[in-house]
């Protein structure tokens, strides 16, 4: 693909313009790029490598200092990189057709052009719109409804009655709609099961990755808003809601009945307790433990999570604590004398 | 169902008694309840909503202040709610029968009334008692024995030789009896596998939810006591034991050879190191890291976990640390002068 | 097996030598050992039990004080225990053969002596060398190459194009090569998918246990070095590399583009942020959060992780913080007066 054509497709401009006819064969990481390839500077750590890369072209920000290689200048270099990757790596196609080993209930309705892989099991009263891809061993329990262009990787499961929007992708081993963790203690100290009849409801353009679990609820529903992306091994508890365009990184855990807003970023291993609210646009840094409401736009850290800057400051002092303790004991002692 | 009948079934009394003949059609959350429905106040945050709910009846504690709606007063409102849910949402029935695609070894014995779904695989010398439900793609390795009324959701696995009691439910993607993480280092720094021949032994009435893992052991066994409930993505290491009626919330991790007592509550993302004991009735708050023995009845928090109240107090001071550091440096300096 | 033969096989010597002809029937934990059995002291907590064990023989270190039972003295008792376990519990054999329900693409090549279980699905252009065991429901996507002596437990998945070395074992529910968590935000705040075409590359002798996830990458590859062992529910992000002979305990999470060295030990629930390096031989204690580079050989703890000894010291002072705060306020007040 010629640079000019590529630049137009990814929202960038060729600098210098005279390089517009150069040919690009692929997109690679900056450490490995060779002549004919396109690369990018997505992390400031790698800026220096741009000076010496053998790549034919580099996607950079509008104000990036000039380098020897041709630049594709972009207002949003990371987005341009994503689009370049999409150009060179279009999603794999799966031919329409139902594998003869798929077990599909007579009362299930599957839309046009579906690819249904081997050993898929679809129970009664399931409704899946057009252009679905269900790979091997996917199991859809009864009463599920799913929009168009659904993609389910091998071994994913959607439990009874869940509702999934359009253009949703679920990764391998994902469990949508497993029972919420709800039990009530009786006089003998035994835990009595609280039925969890209510579904998980997932908006359009959501992606949920490997082995993540979104639980169904006893009352209400568990909801994931349009455009939210959920990483591997994430847990979302019963009756919680996540807004739109949020990111939940790997191993995040959200307890029950909690509300996560729009455009929230929960980074790796973050935990959020039940019955609280995380406001729109909030960011929680890795491993932090949210124990109450978080204001919109806040950045919080630590366990219990506090303002990120406050956490940075007190974390820097923590290793000084023994010294402080000794000093204080000295002062107190002297004070007493 | 009439309120009088419902109240009797869930261990509550109708207040005022004159409402005994009102008809209830379902149980819903207090925010969404409409006329004809029953709701409940399970969390003090929602008490105010009870004043204005449109529900016909509300399950409340014996001493709850009177409200406009009819009350179902209960000594244990949450248990009464659980029982009401059980009444309106009885467990789904699966008709007895073996799907023709199930692969069941000739030397496996399955009790009466079993529902064996598509693509279930049961290996030799497996013994499953009556009334089992094994949904699609469940895999039972050889030599497993399972009590009556077993329920295994799609894609769950029970590994070789494990023993499971009566009335046990395992969720989607649960792995019972995967290899413990045991390796011994040799002189070259390579890790030599320690075989893990010993089984997981699970008591009656245990429920284990989506994608949780209970490892088998090298010596001894890994044991889960009667009535314990285990949430999604929990990890229980080889040779550990969990007592009866304990709750392990999502993403809890227990290392090897540790003993968790009876009626212990480990909340979300708690970690417990190996070779220690957590006493009966102990509670560990979210994300805490237990690094040694915990006394019976203790409530512990933080990492390393300490008494919960002590943790609350020191956590409140943490953001003051930079201020303390500066003040102390000032004092020390002045002291030197 | 006679003690002399056993000792030779596990790199130990019989003390006293006169016991060389005693017969051993199995290896068990020290609490449960009976006459005729071999046991071991692997953890100092159990040393006292060695005095009173009914076991015929105990594997101990060279300098262990003499006990009543016969000793198998070893320079590396834990390794000797591992080898004894291997002797008494050889890996289960699976007869060569392809189950008639396996769906194997015509353009896949499977080496000699393979055991392919029921409902295994192998897509096109897969190459698996000799002596593979793929148990029920394993799914291998297209273009995967795998060395000899591969063992895949039921319900594990290897995604498109991944490359796996010799003698690799993957546990139940393991997902090798799920999509990395890569999205770029556009002007509307929506997350645009970054394709993840690059594979996971796994060296020889690697073992990965239940429900762990190793993600594929957008550029570069995700790599696991020879001899590394990975526990249940671990997450390894896209483009990260793990060196040789490292141990990653349960629920560890490694974000993207991070380098973990050789012989590193990450204990349970540790998190490592993206774009950093953990040097050879480093140890990270449980639940710690690594937020930047870690030097080779370092032992680090806490979140953010610092030198382990520093963490031990400040952790011990943490519960004193409220007392320090009150004392300091008193001093400051007096100072002002």
mmCIF file of N, CA and C in Angstrom, chain A residues 217-286:
data_model
loop_
_atom_site.group_PDB
_atom_site.id
_atom_site.type_symbol
_atom_site.label_atom_id
_atom_site.label_comp_id
_atom_site.label_asym_id
_atom_site.label_seq_id
_atom_site.Cartn_x
_atom_site.Cartn_y
_atom_site.Cartn_z
ATOM 1 N N UNK A 217 -28.205 -11.860 38.182
ATOM 2 C CA UNK A 217 -28.621 -11.209 39.420
ATOM 3 C C UNK A 217 -29.883 -11.832 39.994
ATOM 4 N N UNK A 218 -30.126 -11.554 41.272
ATOM 5 C CA UNK A 218 -31.358 -12.022 41.906
ATOM 6 C C UNK A 218 -32.523 -11.107 41.545
ATOM 7 N N UNK A 219 -32.327 -9.809 41.716
ATOM 8 C CA UNK A 219 -33.329 -8.826 41.279
ATOM 9 C C UNK A 219 -32.592 -7.794 40.444
ATOM 10 N N UNK A 220 -33.313 -7.080 39.578
ATOM 11 C CA UNK A 220 -32.653 -6.144 38.686
ATOM 12 C C UNK A 220 -31.937 -6.920 37.600
ATOM 13 N N UNK A 221 -30.805 -6.398 37.124
ATOM 14 C CA UNK A 221 -30.039 -7.092 36.101
ATOM 15 C C UNK A 221 -28.609 -6.604 36.236
ATOM 16 N N UNK A 222 -27.690 -7.328 35.624
ATOM 17 C CA UNK A 222 -26.308 -6.888 35.559
ATOM 18 C C UNK A 222 -26.120 -6.310 34.158
ATOM 19 N N UNK A 223 -25.600 -5.077 34.074
ATOM 20 C CA UNK A 223 -25.578 -4.402 32.780
ATOM 21 C C UNK A 223 -24.192 -3.889 32.405
ATOM 22 N N UNK A 224 -23.842 -4.108 31.138
ATOM 23 C CA UNK A 224 -22.587 -3.603 30.597
ATOM 24 C C UNK A 224 -22.944 -2.673 29.439
ATOM 25 N N UNK A 225 -22.501 -1.413 29.538
ATOM 26 C CA UNK A 225 -22.914 -0.410 28.562
ATOM 27 C C UNK A 225 -22.160 -0.491 27.238
ATOM 28 N N UNK A 226 -22.741 0.144 26.234
ATOM 29 C CA UNK A 226 -22.183 0.167 24.886
ATOM 30 C C UNK A 226 -20.700 0.549 24.857
ATOM 31 N N UNK A 227 -19.946 -0.213 24.124
ATOM 32 C CA UNK A 227 -18.571 0.165 23.863
ATOM 33 C C UNK A 227 -17.573 -0.153 24.956
ATOM 34 N N UNK A 228 -18.029 -0.725 26.049
ATOM 35 C CA UNK A 228 -17.102 -1.069 27.134
ATOM 36 C C UNK A 228 -16.301 -2.324 26.773
ATOM 37 N N UNK A 229 -15.022 -2.314 27.192
ATOM 38 C CA UNK A 229 -14.121 -3.431 26.889
ATOM 39 C C UNK A 229 -13.641 -4.049 28.202
ATOM 40 N N UNK A 230 -13.678 -5.352 28.278
ATOM 41 C CA UNK A 230 -13.397 -6.079 29.517
ATOM 42 C C UNK A 230 -12.337 -7.129 29.253
ATOM 43 N N UNK A 231 -11.299 -7.091 30.042
ATOM 44 C CA UNK A 231 -10.116 -7.932 29.825
ATOM 45 C C UNK A 231 -10.271 -9.306 30.506
ATOM 46 N N UNK A 232 -9.263 -10.117 30.329
ATOM 47 C CA UNK A 232 -9.251 -11.488 30.861
ATOM 48 C C UNK A 232 -9.500 -11.544 32.366
ATOM 49 N N UNK A 233 -10.214 -12.576 32.782
ATOM 50 C CA UNK A 233 -10.312 -12.953 34.194
ATOM 51 C C UNK A 233 -10.942 -11.883 35.067
ATOM 52 N N UNK A 234 -11.670 -10.968 34.443
ATOM 53 C CA UNK A 234 -12.407 -9.957 35.209
ATOM 54 C C UNK A 234 -13.660 -10.592 35.803
ATOM 55 N N UNK A 235 -14.043 -10.104 36.969
ATOM 56 C CA UNK A 235 -15.254 -10.565 37.642
ATOM 57 C C UNK A 235 -16.196 -9.376 37.830
ATOM 58 N N UNK A 236 -17.429 -9.520 37.365
ATOM 59 C CA UNK A 236 -18.427 -8.474 37.617
ATOM 60 C C UNK A 236 -19.588 -9.106 38.355
ATOM 61 N N UNK A 237 -19.838 -8.594 39.551
ATOM 62 C CA UNK A 237 -20.807 -9.207 40.445
ATOM 63 C C UNK A 237 -22.249 -8.911 40.079
ATOM 64 N N UNK A 238 -23.142 -9.627 40.705
ATOM 65 C CA UNK A 238 -24.568 -9.602 40.382
ATOM 66 C C UNK A 238 -25.203 -8.250 40.674
ATOM 67 N N UNK A 239 -25.913 -7.764 39.665
ATOM 68 C CA UNK A 239 -26.649 -6.525 39.834
ATOM 69 C C UNK A 239 -25.797 -5.277 39.688
ATOM 70 N N UNK A 240 -24.531 -5.431 39.345
ATOM 71 C CA UNK A 240 -23.720 -4.244 39.092
ATOM 72 C C UNK A 240 -23.970 -3.736 37.676
ATOM 73 N N UNK A 241 -23.652 -2.456 37.464
ATOM 74 C CA UNK A 241 -23.767 -1.895 36.123
ATOM 75 C C UNK A 241 -22.465 -1.200 35.771
ATOM 76 N N UNK A 242 -22.068 -1.357 34.531
ATOM 77 C CA UNK A 242 -20.911 -0.645 34.007
ATOM 78 C C UNK A 242 -21.429 0.207 32.854
ATOM 79 N N UNK A 243 -21.011 1.467 32.809
ATOM 80 C CA UNK A 243 -21.499 2.381 31.793
ATOM 81 C C UNK A 243 -20.891 2.135 30.423
ATOM 82 N N UNK A 244 -20.858 3.193 29.617
ATOM 83 C CA UNK A 244 -20.389 3.093 28.238
ATOM 84 C C UNK A 244 -18.912 3.465 28.132
ATOM 85 N N UNK A 245 -18.259 2.849 27.149
ATOM 86 C CA UNK A 245 -16.877 3.210 26.804
ATOM 87 C C UNK A 245 -15.914 3.122 27.988
ATOM 88 N N UNK A 246 -16.200 2.250 28.918
ATOM 89 C CA UNK A 246 -15.271 2.036 30.025
ATOM 90 C C UNK A 246 -14.308 0.904 29.681
ATOM 91 N N UNK A 247 -13.168 0.900 30.375
ATOM 92 C CA UNK A 247 -12.163 -0.162 30.211
ATOM 93 C C UNK A 247 -11.954 -0.838 31.554
ATOM 94 N N UNK A 248 -12.073 -2.148 31.583
ATOM 95 C CA UNK A 248 -11.795 -2.911 32.801
ATOM 96 C C UNK A 248 -10.655 -3.866 32.484
ATOM 97 N N UNK A 249 -9.494 -3.582 33.048
ATOM 98 C CA UNK A 249 -8.317 -4.389 32.736
ATOM 99 C C UNK A 249 -8.330 -5.720 33.481
ATOM 100 N N UNK A 250 -7.349 -6.515 33.172
ATOM 101 C CA UNK A 250 -7.335 -7.900 33.633
ATOM 102 C C UNK A 250 -7.450 -8.045 35.149
ATOM 103 N N UNK A 251 -8.219 -9.043 35.563
ATOM 104 C CA UNK A 251 -8.340 -9.455 36.963
ATOM 105 C C UNK A 251 -9.013 -8.410 37.846
ATOM 106 N N UNK A 252 -9.649 -7.415 37.230
ATOM 107 C CA UNK A 252 -10.483 -6.498 38.014
ATOM 108 C C UNK A 252 -11.640 -7.280 38.620
ATOM 109 N N UNK A 253 -12.028 -6.901 39.834
ATOM 110 C CA UNK A 253 -13.186 -7.504 40.467
ATOM 111 C C UNK A 253 -14.153 -6.446 40.949
ATOM 112 N N UNK A 254 -15.404 -6.562 40.534
ATOM 113 C CA UNK A 254 -16.440 -5.630 40.984
ATOM 114 C C UNK A 254 -17.475 -6.448 41.740
ATOM 115 N N UNK A 255 -17.693 -6.083 43.006
ATOM 116 C CA UNK A 255 -18.672 -6.815 43.815
ATOM 117 C C UNK A 255 -20.087 -6.461 43.344
ATOM 118 N N UNK A 256 -21.098 -6.891 44.083
ATOM 119 C CA UNK A 256 -22.474 -6.738 43.620
ATOM 120 C C UNK A 256 -23.061 -5.358 43.809
ATOM 121 N N UNK A 257 -24.052 -5.034 42.978
ATOM 122 C CA UNK A 257 -24.856 -3.823 43.141
ATOM 123 C C UNK A 257 -24.039 -2.542 43.112
ATOM 124 N N UNK A 258 -22.957 -2.543 42.380
ATOM 125 C CA UNK A 258 -22.132 -1.340 42.249
ATOM 126 C C UNK A 258 -22.335 -0.718 40.870
ATOM 127 N N UNK A 259 -22.203 0.618 40.815
ATOM 128 C CA UNK A 259 -22.364 1.321 39.541
ATOM 129 C C UNK A 259 -21.039 1.913 39.105
ATOM 130 N N UNK A 260 -20.555 1.454 37.961
ATOM 131 C CA UNK A 260 -19.366 2.022 37.344
ATOM 132 C C UNK A 260 -19.862 2.916 36.200
ATOM 133 N N UNK A 261 -19.378 4.139 36.138
ATOM 134 C CA UNK A 261 -19.891 5.099 35.173
ATOM 135 C C UNK A 261 -19.385 4.890 33.751
ATOM 136 N N UNK A 262 -19.541 5.942 32.950
ATOM 137 C CA UNK A 262 -19.051 5.950 31.571
ATOM 138 C C UNK A 262 -17.577 6.362 31.540
ATOM 139 N N UNK A 263 -16.848 5.822 30.568
ATOM 140 C CA UNK A 263 -15.447 6.219 30.330
ATOM 141 C C UNK A 263 -14.587 6.071 31.584
ATOM 142 N N UNK A 264 -14.944 5.135 32.412
ATOM 143 C CA UNK A 264 -14.131 4.817 33.593
ATOM 144 C C UNK A 264 -13.017 3.856 33.172
ATOM 145 N N UNK A 265 -11.854 4.006 33.764
ATOM 146 C CA UNK A 265 -10.772 3.044 33.534
ATOM 147 C C UNK A 265 -10.393 2.393 34.862
ATOM 148 N N UNK A 266 -10.640 1.098 34.938
ATOM 149 C CA UNK A 266 -10.182 0.317 36.094
ATOM 150 C C UNK A 266 -9.001 -0.507 35.596
ATOM 151 N N UNK A 267 -7.822 -0.233 36.129
ATOM 152 C CA UNK A 267 -6.630 -0.940 35.658
ATOM 153 C C UNK A 267 -6.490 -2.300 36.359
ATOM 154 N N UNK A 268 -5.428 -3.001 36.064
ATOM 155 C CA UNK A 268 -5.280 -4.392 36.469
ATOM 156 C C UNK A 268 -5.434 -4.659 37.957
ATOM 157 N N UNK A 269 -6.205 -5.690 38.289
ATOM 158 C CA UNK A 269 -6.357 -6.200 39.659
ATOM 159 C C UNK A 269 -7.065 -5.233 40.604
ATOM 160 N N UNK A 270 -7.676 -4.196 40.070
ATOM 161 C CA UNK A 270 -8.454 -3.296 40.929
ATOM 162 C C UNK A 270 -9.659 -4.039 41.492
ATOM 163 N N UNK A 271 -10.005 -3.738 42.743
ATOM 164 C CA UNK A 271 -11.222 -4.260 43.339
ATOM 165 C C UNK A 271 -12.155 -3.127 43.721
ATOM 166 N N UNK A 272 -13.445 -3.333 43.530
ATOM 167 C CA UNK A 272 -14.444 -2.332 43.920
ATOM 168 C C UNK A 272 -15.491 -3.037 44.771
ATOM 169 N N UNK A 273 -15.743 -2.511 45.974
ATOM 170 C CA UNK A 273 -16.722 -3.154 46.859
ATOM 171 C C UNK A 273 -18.148 -2.963 46.338
ATOM 172 N N UNK A 274 -19.073 -3.616 46.984
ATOM 173 C CA UNK A 274 -20.463 -3.552 46.555
ATOM 174 C C UNK A 274 -21.154 -2.258 46.951
ATOM 175 N N UNK A 275 -22.279 -1.990 46.288
ATOM 176 C CA UNK A 275 -23.159 -0.897 46.691
ATOM 177 C C UNK A 275 -22.464 0.466 46.690
ATOM 178 N N UNK A 276 -21.545 0.701 45.743
ATOM 179 C CA UNK A 276 -20.979 2.051 45.637
ATOM 180 C C UNK A 276 -20.999 2.520 44.192
ATOM 181 N N UNK A 277 -20.582 3.775 43.979
ATOM 182 C CA UNK A 277 -20.631 4.375 42.641
ATOM 183 C C UNK A 277 -19.264 4.926 42.264
ATOM 184 N N UNK A 278 -18.814 4.591 41.068
ATOM 185 C CA UNK A 278 -17.585 5.161 40.531
ATOM 186 C C UNK A 278 -18.009 6.073 39.384
ATOM 187 N N UNK A 279 -17.739 7.371 39.546
ATOM 188 C CA UNK A 279 -18.266 8.369 38.622
ATOM 189 C C UNK A 279 -17.642 8.332 37.235
ATOM 190 N N UNK A 280 -18.294 9.002 36.286
ATOM 191 C CA UNK A 280 -17.835 9.045 34.905
ATOM 192 C C UNK A 280 -16.385 9.514 34.816
ATOM 193 N N UNK A 281 -15.636 8.843 33.988
ATOM 194 C CA UNK A 281 -14.284 9.301 33.695
ATOM 195 C C UNK A 281 -13.272 9.057 34.786
ATOM 196 N N UNK A 282 -13.673 8.414 35.865
ATOM 197 C CA UNK A 282 -12.708 8.126 36.934
ATOM 198 C C UNK A 282 -11.689 7.098 36.456
ATOM 199 N N UNK A 283 -10.501 7.188 37.050
ATOM 200 C CA UNK A 283 -9.432 6.230 36.766
ATOM 201 C C UNK A 283 -8.970 5.647 38.095
ATOM 202 N N UNK A 284 -8.855 4.343 38.156
ATOM 203 C CA UNK A 284 -8.343 3.680 39.358
ATOM 204 C C UNK A 284 -7.056 2.959 38.959
ATOM 205 N N UNK A 285 -5.972 3.279 39.655
ATOM 206 C CA UNK A 285 -4.671 2.720 39.265
ATOM 207 C C UNK A 285 -4.524 1.271 39.759
ATOM 208 N N UNK A 286 -3.512 0.556 39.242
ATOM 209 C CA UNK A 286 -3.439 -0.893 39.452
ATOM 210 C C UNK A 286 -3.506 -1.347 40.906
#
